[in-house]
XYZ file of C-alpha atoms in Angstrom:
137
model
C 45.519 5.295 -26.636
C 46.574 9.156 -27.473
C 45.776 7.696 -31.376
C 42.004 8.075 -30.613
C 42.540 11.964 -30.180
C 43.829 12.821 -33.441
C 40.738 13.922 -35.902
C 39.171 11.558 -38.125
C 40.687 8.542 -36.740
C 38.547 6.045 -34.735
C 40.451 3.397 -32.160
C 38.701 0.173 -31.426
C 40.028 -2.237 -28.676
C 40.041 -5.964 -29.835
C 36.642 -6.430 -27.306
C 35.448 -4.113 -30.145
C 36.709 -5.743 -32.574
C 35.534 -9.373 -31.142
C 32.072 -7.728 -30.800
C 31.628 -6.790 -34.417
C 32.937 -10.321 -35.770
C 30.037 -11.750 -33.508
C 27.206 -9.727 -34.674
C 28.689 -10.028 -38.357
C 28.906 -13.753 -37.744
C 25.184 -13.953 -36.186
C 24.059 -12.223 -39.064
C 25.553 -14.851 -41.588
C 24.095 -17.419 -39.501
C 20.364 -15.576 -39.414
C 21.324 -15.641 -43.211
C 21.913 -18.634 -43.573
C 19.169 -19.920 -42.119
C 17.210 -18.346 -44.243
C 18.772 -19.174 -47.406
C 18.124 -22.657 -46.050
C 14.717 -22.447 -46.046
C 14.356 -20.590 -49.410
C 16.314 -23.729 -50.804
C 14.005 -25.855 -49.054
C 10.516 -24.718 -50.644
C 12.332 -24.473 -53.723
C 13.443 -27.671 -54.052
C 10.150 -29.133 -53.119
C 8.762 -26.951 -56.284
C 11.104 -28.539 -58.189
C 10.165 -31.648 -57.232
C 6.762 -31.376 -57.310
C 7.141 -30.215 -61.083
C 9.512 -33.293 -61.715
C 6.273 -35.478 -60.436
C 4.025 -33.759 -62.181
C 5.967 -34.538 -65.551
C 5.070 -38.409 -65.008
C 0.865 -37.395 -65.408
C 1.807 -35.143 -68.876
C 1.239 -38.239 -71.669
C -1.661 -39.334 -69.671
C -2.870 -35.833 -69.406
C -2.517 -35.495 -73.146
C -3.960 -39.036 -74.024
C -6.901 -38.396 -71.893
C -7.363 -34.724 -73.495
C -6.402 -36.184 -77.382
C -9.235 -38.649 -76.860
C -12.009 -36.558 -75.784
C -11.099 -34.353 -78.687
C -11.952 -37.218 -80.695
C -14.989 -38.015 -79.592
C -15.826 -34.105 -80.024
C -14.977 -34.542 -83.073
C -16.990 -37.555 -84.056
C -19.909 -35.800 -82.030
C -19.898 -32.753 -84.185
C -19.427 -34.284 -87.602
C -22.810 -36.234 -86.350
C -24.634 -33.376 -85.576
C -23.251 -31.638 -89.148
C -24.488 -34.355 -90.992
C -27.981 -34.010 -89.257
C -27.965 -29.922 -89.862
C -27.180 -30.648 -93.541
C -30.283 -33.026 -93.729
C -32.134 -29.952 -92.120
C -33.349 -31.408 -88.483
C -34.011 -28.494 -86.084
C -31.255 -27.064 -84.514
C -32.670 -27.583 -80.779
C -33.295 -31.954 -81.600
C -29.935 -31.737 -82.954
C -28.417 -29.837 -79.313
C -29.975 -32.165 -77.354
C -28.634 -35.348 -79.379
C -24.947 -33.334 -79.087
C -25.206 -33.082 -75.766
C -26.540 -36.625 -74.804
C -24.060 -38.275 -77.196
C -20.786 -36.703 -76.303
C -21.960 -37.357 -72.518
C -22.719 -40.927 -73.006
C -18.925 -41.126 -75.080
C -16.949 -39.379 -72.745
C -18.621 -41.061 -69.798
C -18.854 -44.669 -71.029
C -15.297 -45.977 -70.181
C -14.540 -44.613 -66.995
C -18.011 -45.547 -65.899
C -17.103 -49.207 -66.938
C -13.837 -49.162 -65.208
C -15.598 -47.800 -61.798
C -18.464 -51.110 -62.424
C -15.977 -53.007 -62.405
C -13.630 -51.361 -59.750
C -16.628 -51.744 -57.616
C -17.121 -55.793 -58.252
C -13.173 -56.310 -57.768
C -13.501 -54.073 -54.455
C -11.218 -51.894 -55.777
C -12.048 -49.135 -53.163
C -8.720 -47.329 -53.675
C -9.532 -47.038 -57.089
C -13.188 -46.055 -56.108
C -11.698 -43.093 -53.822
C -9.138 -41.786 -56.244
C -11.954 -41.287 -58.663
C -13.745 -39.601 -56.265
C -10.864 -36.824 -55.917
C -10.107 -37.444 -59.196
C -13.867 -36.167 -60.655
C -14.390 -33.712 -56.927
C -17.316 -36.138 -56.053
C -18.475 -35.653 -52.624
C -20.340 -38.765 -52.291
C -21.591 -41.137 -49.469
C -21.360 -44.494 -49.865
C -24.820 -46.125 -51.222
C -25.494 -49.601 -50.768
């Protein structure tokens, strides 16, 4: 005990000492915990972005495809410019055709998702094209 009178020297009793191991080891729990949960919502990130890897080629086939009938489109409406119909007819028949392209096949699919009663495939279009839609009959 006299030890804790002599200058610059500080005495702790093991009750001390026991009570700084338990806050230290609190702490690395409250850590711990923590780190947990970081690890957690990273690792459903990750796997999210693994998932999403599996709609890439279909992403890119859809996108490659509409660029081609763009492309088809526009050579259409070059041809008609270099034959020297107005600019506005030519617009319009642009506008109407790449419409009618890009809408033709998944229109067909939904017919014919809606005469199978495909209705899962009905919804998912739905989300898929953010239709909020009631049901006609």
């Amino acid at each position: 005990a006299e030890v804790a009178t002599l200058p610059d020297v500080y005495l702790y009793t093991v009750d001390e000492l026991r009570e700084v191991i338990q806050v230290g080891i609190k702490s690395r729990q409250e850590a711990a915990l923590l780190a947990e949960e970081i690890i957690d919502v990273q690792v459903g990130n990750f796997m999210g972005w693994i998932q999403s890897l599996d709609a890439v080629s279909t992403i890119r086939a859809y996108r490659q495809q509409a660029e081609l009938l763009r492309d088809q489109a526009c050579e259409l409406a070059f041809q008609q410019l270099a034959a020297g119909k107005p600019p506005e007819e030519i617009l319009k028949l642009l506008a109407h055709t790449l419409t009618n392209k890009l809408l033709h096949t998944p229109t067909a699919q939904l017919r014919q998702a809606g005469i199978a009663g495909r209705a899962d495939l009905l919804e998912a279009a739905r989300r898929l094209f953010d239709l909020n839609i009631k049901e006609e009959r």
